[in-house]
Coordinates of C-alpha atoms in Angstrom, one line a residue:
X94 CA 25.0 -29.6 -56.6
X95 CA 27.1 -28.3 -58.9
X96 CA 26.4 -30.9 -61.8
X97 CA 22.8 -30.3 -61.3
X98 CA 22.9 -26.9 -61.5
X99 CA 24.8 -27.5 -64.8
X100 CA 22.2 -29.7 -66.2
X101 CA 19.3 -27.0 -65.3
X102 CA 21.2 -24.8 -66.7
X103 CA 21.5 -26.8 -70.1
X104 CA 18.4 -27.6 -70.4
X105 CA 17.0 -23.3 -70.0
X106 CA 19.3 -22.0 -72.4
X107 CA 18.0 -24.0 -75.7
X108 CA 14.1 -22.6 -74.4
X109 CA 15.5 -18.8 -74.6
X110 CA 16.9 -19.3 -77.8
X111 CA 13.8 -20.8 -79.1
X112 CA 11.9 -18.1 -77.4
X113 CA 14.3 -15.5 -78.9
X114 CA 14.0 -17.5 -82.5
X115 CA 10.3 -17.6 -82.3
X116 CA 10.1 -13.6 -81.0
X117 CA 12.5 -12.9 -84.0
X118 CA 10.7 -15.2 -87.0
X119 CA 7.1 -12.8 -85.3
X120 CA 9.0 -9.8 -85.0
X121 CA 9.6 -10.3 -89.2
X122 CA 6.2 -11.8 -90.0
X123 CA 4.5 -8.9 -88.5
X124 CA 7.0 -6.5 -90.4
X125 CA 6.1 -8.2 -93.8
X126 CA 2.6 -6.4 -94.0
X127 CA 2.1 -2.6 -94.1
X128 CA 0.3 -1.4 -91.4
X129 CA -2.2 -1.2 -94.0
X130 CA -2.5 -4.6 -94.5
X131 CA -3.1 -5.1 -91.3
X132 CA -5.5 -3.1 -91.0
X133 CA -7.3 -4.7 -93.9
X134 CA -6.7 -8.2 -92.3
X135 CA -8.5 -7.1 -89.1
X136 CA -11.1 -5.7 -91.2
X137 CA -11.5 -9.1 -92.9
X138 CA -11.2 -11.1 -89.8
X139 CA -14.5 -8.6 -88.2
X140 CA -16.4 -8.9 -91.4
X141 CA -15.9 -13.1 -91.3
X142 CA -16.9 -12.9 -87.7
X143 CA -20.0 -11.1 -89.0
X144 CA -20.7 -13.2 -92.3
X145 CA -20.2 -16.4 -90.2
X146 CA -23.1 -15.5 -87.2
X147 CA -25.6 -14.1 -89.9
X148 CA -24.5 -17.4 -91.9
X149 CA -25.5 -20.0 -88.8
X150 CA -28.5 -17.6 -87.3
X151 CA -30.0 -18.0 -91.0
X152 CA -29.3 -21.5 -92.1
X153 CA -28.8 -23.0 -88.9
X154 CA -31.4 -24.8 -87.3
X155 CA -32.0 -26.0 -82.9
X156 CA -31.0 -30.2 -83.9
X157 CA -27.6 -28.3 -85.6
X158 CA -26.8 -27.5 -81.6
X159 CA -27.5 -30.8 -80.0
X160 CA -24.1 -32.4 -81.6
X161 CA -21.2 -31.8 -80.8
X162 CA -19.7 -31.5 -84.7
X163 CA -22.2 -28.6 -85.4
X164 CA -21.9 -27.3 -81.6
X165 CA -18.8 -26.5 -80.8
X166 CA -18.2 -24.4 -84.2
X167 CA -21.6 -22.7 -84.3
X168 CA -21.6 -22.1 -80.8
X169 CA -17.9 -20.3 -81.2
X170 CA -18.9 -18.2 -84.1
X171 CA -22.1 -17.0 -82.1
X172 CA -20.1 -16.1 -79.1
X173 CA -17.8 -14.0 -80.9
X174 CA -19.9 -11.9 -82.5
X175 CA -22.0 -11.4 -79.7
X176 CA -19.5 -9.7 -77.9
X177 CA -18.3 -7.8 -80.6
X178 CA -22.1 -6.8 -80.7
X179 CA -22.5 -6.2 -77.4
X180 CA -19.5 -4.5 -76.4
X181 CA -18.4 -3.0 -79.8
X182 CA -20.4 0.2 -79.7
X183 CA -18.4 0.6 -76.0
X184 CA -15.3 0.1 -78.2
X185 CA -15.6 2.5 -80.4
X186 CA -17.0 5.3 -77.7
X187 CA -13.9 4.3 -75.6
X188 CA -11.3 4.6 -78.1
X189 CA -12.5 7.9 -78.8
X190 CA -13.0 9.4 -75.4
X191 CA -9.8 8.0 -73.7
X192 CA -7.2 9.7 -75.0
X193 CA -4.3 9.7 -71.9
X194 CA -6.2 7.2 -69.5
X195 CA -5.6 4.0 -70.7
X196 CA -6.4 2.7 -67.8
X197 CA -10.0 3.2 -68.0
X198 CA -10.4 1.8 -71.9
X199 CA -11.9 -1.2 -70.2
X200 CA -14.3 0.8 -67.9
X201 CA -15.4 3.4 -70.1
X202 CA -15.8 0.3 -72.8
X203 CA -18.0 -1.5 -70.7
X204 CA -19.8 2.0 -69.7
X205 CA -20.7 2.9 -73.0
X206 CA -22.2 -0.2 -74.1
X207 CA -24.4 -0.6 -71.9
X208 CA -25.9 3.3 -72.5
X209 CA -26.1 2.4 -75.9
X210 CA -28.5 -0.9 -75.0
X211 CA -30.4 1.5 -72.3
X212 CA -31.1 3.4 -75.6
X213 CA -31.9 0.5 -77.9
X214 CA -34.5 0.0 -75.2
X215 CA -36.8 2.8 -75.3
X216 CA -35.9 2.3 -79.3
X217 CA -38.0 -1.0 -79.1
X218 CA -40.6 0.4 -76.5
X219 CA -41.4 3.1 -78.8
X220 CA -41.9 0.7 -81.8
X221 CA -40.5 -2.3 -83.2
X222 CA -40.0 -0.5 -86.7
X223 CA -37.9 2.1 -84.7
X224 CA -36.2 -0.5 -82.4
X225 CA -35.3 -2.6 -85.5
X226 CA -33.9 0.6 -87.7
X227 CA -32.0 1.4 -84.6
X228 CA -30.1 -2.2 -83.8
X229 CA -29.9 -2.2 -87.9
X230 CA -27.7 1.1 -87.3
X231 CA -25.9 0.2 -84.2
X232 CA -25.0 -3.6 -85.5
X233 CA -24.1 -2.2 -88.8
X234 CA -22.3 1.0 -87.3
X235 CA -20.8 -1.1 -84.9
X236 CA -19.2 -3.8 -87.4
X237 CA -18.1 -1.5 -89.8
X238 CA -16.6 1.0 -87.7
X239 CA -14.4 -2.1 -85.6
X240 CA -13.3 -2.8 -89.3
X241 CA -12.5 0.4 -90.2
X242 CA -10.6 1.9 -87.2
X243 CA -9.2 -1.9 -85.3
X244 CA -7.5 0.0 -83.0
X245 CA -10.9 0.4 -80.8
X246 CA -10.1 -3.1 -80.0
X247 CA -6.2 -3.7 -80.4
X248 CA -5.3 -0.6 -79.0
X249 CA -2.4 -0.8 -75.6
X250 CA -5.4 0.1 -73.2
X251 CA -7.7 -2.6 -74.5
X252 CA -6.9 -5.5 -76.6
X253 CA -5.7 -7.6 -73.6
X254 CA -8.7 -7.1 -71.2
X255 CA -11.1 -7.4 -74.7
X256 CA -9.0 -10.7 -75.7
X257 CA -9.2 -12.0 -72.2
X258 CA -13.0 -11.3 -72.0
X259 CA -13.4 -13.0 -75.2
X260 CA -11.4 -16.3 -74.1
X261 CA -13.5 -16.6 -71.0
X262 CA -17.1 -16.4 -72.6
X263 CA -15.6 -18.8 -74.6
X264 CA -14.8 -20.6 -72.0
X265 CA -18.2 -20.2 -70.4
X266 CA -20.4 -21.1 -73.5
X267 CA -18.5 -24.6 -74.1
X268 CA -18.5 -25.4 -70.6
X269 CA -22.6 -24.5 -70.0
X270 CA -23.3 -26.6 -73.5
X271 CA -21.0 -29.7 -72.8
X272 CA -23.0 -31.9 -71.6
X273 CA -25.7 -30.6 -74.9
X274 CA -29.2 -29.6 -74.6
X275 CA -28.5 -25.9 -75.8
X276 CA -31.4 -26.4 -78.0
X277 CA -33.6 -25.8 -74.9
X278 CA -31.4 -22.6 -74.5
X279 CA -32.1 -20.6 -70.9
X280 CA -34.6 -23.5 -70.0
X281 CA -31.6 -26.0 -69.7
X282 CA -29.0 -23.5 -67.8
X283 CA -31.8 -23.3 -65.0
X284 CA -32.8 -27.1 -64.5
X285 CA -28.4 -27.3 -64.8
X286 CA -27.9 -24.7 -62.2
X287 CA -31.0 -23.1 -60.8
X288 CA -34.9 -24.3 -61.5
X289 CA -36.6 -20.6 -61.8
X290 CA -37.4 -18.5 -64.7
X291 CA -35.3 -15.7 -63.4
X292 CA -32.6 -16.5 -66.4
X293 CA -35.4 -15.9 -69.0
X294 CA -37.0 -12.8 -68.0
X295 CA -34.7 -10.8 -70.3
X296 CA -35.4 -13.1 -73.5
X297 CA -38.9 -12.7 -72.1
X298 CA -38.9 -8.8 -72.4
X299 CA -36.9 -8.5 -75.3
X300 CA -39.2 -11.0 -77.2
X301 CA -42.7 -9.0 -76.7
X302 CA -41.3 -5.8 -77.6
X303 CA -39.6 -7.3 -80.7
X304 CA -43.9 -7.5 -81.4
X305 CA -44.9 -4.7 -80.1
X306 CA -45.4 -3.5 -76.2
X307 CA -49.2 -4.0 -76.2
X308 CA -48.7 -7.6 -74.6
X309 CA -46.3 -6.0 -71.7
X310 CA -49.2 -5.8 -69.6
X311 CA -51.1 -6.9 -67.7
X312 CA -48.3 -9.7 -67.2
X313 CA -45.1 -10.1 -68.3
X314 CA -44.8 -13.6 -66.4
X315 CA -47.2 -15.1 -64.0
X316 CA -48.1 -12.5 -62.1
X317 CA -45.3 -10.3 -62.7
X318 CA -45.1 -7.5 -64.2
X319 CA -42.2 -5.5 -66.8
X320 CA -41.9 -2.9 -64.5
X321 CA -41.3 -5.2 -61.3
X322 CA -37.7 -5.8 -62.3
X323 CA -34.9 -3.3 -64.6
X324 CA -34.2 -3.7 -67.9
X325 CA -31.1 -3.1 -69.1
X326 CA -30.1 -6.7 -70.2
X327 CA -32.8 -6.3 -72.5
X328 CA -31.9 -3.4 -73.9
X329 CA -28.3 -5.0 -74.6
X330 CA -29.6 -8.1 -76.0
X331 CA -31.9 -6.0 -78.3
X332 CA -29.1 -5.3 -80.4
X333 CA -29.3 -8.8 -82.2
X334 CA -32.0 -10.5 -81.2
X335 CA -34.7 -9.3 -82.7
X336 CA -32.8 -10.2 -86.5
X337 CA -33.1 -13.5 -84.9
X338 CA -35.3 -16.2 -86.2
X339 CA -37.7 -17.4 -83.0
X340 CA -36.5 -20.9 -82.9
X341 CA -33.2 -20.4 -82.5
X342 CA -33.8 -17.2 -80.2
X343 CA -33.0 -19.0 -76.6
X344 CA -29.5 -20.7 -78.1
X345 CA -28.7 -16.7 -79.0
X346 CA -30.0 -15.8 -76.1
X347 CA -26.8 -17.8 -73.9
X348 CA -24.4 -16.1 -76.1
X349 CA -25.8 -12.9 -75.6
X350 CA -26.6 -13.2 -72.0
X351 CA -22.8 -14.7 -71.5
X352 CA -21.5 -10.9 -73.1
X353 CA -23.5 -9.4 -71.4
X354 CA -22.5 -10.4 -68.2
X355 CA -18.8 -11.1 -68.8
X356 CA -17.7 -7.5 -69.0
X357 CA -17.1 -8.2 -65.5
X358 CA -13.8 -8.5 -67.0
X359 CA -13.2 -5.2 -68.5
X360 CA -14.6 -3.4 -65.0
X361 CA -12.5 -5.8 -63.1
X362 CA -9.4 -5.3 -65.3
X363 CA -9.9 -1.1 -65.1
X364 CA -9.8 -1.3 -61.3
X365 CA -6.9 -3.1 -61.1
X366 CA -5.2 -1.0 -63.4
X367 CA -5.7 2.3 -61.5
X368 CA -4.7 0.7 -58.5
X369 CA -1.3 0.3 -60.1
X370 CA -1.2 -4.0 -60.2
X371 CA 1.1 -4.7 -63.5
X372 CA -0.5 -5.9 -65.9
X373 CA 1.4 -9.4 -65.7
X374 CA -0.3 -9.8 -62.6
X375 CA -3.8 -8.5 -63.7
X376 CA -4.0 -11.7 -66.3
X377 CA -3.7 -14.3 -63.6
X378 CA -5.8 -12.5 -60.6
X379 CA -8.8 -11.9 -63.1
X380 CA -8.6 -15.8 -64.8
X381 CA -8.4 -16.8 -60.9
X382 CA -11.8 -14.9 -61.0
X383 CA -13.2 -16.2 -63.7
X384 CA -12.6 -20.4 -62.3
X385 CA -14.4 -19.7 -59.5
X386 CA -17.7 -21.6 -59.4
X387 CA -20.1 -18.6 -58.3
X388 CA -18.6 -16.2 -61.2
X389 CA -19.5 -19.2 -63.7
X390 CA -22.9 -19.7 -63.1
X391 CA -23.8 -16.2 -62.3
X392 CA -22.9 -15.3 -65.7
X393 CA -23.9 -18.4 -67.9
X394 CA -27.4 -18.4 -65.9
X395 CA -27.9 -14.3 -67.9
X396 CA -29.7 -12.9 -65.4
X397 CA -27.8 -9.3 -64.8
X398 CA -26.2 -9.4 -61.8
X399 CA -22.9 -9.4 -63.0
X400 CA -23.7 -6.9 -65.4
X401 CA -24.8 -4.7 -62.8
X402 CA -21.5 -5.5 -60.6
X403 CA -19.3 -5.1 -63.5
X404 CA -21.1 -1.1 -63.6
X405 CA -20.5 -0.5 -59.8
X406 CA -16.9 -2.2 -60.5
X407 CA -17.0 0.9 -63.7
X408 CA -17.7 3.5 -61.3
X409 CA -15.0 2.8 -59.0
X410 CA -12.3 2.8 -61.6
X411 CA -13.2 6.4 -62.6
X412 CA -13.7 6.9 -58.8
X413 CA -9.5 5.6 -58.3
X414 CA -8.4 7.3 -61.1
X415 CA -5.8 10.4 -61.3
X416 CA -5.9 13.4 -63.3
X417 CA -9.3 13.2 -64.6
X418 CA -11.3 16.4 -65.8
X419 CA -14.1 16.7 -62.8
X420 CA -17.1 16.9 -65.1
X421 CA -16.2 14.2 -67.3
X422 CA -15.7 11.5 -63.4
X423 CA -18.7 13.5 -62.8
X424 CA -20.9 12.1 -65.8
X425 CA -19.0 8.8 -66.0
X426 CA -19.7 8.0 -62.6
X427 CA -23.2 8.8 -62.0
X428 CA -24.3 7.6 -65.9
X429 CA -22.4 4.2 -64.3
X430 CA -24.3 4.0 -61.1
X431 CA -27.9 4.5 -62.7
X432 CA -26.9 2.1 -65.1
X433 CA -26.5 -0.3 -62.2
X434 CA -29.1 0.4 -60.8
X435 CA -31.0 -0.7 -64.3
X436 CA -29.3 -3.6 -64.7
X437 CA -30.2 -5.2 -61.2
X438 CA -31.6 -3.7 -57.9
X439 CA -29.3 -6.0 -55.5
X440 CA -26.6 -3.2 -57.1
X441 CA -27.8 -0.8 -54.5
X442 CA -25.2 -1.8 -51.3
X443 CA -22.5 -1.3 -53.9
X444 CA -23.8 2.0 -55.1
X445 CA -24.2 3.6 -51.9
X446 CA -20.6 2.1 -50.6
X447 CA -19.7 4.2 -54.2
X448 CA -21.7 7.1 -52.9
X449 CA -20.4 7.4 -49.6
X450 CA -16.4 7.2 -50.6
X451 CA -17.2 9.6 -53.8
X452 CA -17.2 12.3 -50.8
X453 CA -13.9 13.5 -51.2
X454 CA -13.9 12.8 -55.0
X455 CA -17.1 15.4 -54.8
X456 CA -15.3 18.0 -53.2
X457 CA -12.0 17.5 -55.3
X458 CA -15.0 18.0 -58.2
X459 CA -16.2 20.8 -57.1
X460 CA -19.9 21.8 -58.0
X461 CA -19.5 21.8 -61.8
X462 CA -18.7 17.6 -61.2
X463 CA -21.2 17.0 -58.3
X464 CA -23.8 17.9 -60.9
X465 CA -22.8 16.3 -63.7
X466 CA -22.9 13.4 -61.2
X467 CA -26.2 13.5 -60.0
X468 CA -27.6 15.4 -63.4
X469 CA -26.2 12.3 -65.3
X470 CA -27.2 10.0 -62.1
X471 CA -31.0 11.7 -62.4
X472 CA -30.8 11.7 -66.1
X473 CA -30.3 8.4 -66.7
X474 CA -32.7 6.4 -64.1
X475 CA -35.8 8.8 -64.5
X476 CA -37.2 7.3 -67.8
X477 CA -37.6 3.8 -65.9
X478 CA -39.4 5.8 -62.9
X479 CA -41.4 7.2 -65.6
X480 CA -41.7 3.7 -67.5
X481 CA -43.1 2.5 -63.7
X482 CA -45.3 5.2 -62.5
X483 CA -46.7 6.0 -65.9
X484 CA -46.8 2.8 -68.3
X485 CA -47.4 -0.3 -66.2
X486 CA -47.9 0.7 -62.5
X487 CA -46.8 0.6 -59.0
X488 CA -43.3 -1.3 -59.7
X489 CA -42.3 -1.8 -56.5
X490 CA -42.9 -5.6 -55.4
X491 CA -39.1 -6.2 -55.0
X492 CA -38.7 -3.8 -52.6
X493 CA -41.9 -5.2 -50.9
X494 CA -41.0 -8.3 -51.2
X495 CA -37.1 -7.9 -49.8
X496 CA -37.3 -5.4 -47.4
X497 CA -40.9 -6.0 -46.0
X498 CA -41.1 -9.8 -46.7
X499 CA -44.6 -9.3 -48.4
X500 CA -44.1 -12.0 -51.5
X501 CA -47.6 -12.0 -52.4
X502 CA -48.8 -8.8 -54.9
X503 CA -50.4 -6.4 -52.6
X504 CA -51.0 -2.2 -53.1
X505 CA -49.8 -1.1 -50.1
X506 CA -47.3 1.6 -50.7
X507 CA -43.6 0.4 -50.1
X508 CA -43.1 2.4 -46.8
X509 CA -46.5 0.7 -45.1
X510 CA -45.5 -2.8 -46.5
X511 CA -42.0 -2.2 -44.4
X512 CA -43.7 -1.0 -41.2
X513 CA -46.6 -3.8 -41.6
X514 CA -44.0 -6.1 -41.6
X515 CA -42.3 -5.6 -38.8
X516 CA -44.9 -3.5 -36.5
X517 CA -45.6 -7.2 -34.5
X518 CA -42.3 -7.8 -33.7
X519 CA -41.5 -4.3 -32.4
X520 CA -37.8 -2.8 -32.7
X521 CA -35.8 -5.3 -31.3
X522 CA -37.8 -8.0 -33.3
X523 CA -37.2 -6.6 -36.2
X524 CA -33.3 -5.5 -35.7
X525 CA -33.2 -8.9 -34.8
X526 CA -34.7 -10.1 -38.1
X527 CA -32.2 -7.9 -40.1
X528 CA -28.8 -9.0 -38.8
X529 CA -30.2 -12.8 -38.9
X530 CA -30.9 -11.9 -42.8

């Protein structure tokens, strides 16, 4: 035994001097440059990022994507800085509102970002002159101030949950386009993983207000209309894609849709912060996340239900959190939930689980934070009731469709539709029907 522990031995101790060598030879190439420097070479490295997407979205062409030499590069580049699109406004707003909770960079991040596309929305639906002067801000706003202030994304609180985030839509993008036909863009991720158009309806949206909103109705597709489902992804996407040339519009689009679904990440990696897991464990709990098969394709397939989980996942982090000033839970909370709710209906179990244990958090708030929750709650989800009601009327086929099983259009209301439904198989029928479902 003793002999073998000997050898063991011999063979650990040359790795912790290498590790200490290695540590040491970092420790004196980092203190080479200024922290000036490295502020300029972060600067550099955003502005490549930058030069390098407008450089393949201009010159670039759909064949460039089918092989694998122009792919893999081009598809990298494009990945990148679409999340430093997406979530760099949520950067930026994060490092400047979380001053002693760390833990939260990463929620509040992912929080912010996606006000800022609810924004870019109604930007676009107003015009697209004013939606393309306001992307033109925020992606130029967004760049520039990530170059200028690089601790929004290598600050303590965030550069591991943003790096990781990163690394797995990386991971995500090679994976959906190994087998090629990217050129086809949300078309091929559906006949890969699921034959419906549900993927597209995002690119859809964004693409007719990019022309103007005259052509959002009657139809948006089939017999579907914009108002039938929320549109938040579209909002987020419409922070690049309308600089985007329409050929090359669905191979952005996967980039895009993969950000914009990924911050499941940063939500994830703020929950498990406040519940006090060290962050060595955080790394391998949210990567064991990340390999599982349902996380994958619900977030290379861009429609937003991961988006929408990753906002409920945001609420509860602020929810768990210590020492926070009640209107500012208050706000962040109920901006989160409506956000949710605008990203994908099917966030509504987790939003009423969120409701019902905010109880105490309400009372702990007092009634200066219980309304700024349901102010910022209100506040946030009424222009969509507005968009429904008012623009392109009733809006409600979802709920007709999954809670009364009505699938064809009809104009009942949505509370006849429900007791249509299940009137001819009386109450036990129809409790019946709901625990089988």
């Amino acid at each position: 035994m003793k002999p073998a522990i000997e050898r063991s031995g011999s063979r650990i101790v040359p790795l912790l001097m290498a590790k200490r060598i290695a540590a040491s030879r970092l420790g004196r190439l980092s203190s080479a440059f200024s922290p000036r420097a490295r502020r300029l070479l972060v600067a550099l490295c955003v502005v490549a990022i930058a030069a390098a997407a407008a450089g393949v979205v201009g010159f670039a062409s759909p064949e460039g994507f089918v092989s694998t030499p122009g792919r893999v590069p081009a598809l990298g580049v494009l990945t990148v800085a679409a999340c430093f699109a997406l979530w760099g406004p949520g950067l930026l707003i994060a490092s400047a509102l979380d001053g002693r909770h760390g833990a939260l960079a990463p929620a509040i991040t992912v929080i912010a970002a996606a006000g800022v596309g609810w924004l870019l929305f109604w930007a676009w639906f107003w015009s697209p002159q004013v939606g393309m002067v306001a992307a033109s801000v925020v992606l130029a706003g967004t760049f520039a101030g990530l170059a200028l202030r690089p601790s929004a994304m290598l600050g303590s609180g965030i550069a591991r949950p943003f790096g990781t985030a990163i690394l797995v839509s990386l991971m995500y993008v090679f994976l959906a386009g190994a087998r090629g036909g990217l050129a086809e863009g949300p078309t091929q991720i559906a006949h890969r993983y699921w034959v419906s158009a549900d993927n597209s309806i995002p690119l859809i949206f964004a693409d007719v207000l990019t022309t103007g909103r005259g052509d959002l109705r009657p139809f948006l597709i089939g017999d579907w209309q914009s108002s039938d489902r929320p549109p938040l992804e579209t909002g987020l996407i419409l922070s690049s894609i309308g600089f985007v040339p329409g050929d090359l519009r669905p191979i952005v689009y996967i980039a895009l849709g993969v950000a914009a679904n990924a911050v499941w990440v940063l939500a994830l990696w703020s929950v498990l912060r406040t519940l006090r897991v060290p962050e060595s464990r955080i790394v391998p709990v949210v990567l064991a996340v990340a390999v599982t098969g349902a996380v994958f394709v619900n977030t290379v397939y861009a429609w937003p239900k991961l988006l929408a989980g990753s906002l409920v996942l945001a609420a509860a982090a602020i929810l768990l959190a210590r020492g926070l000033p009640p209107l500012g839970a208050g706000l962040g909370v109920g901006v989160a939930l409506a956000l949710a709710m605008l990203a994908h209906g099917g966030a509504a179990a987790g939003v009423i689980g969120i409701c019902v244990v905010a109880g105490p958090a309400l009372r702990e708030w007092g009634r200066r934070g219980g309304l700024a929750f349901i102010g910022a709650a209100v506040a946030t989800y009424l222009p969509w009731v507005l968009y429904q009601r008012l623009f392109d009327p009733p809006g409600d086929r979802l709920p007709k469709w999954h809670l009364a099983g009505a699938v064809d259009v009809t104009e009942m209301a949505v509370v006849q539709a429900i007791i249509d439904g299940y009137a001819a198989d009386g109450l036990v029928g129809a409790l019946a029907q709901v625990l089988n479902e």
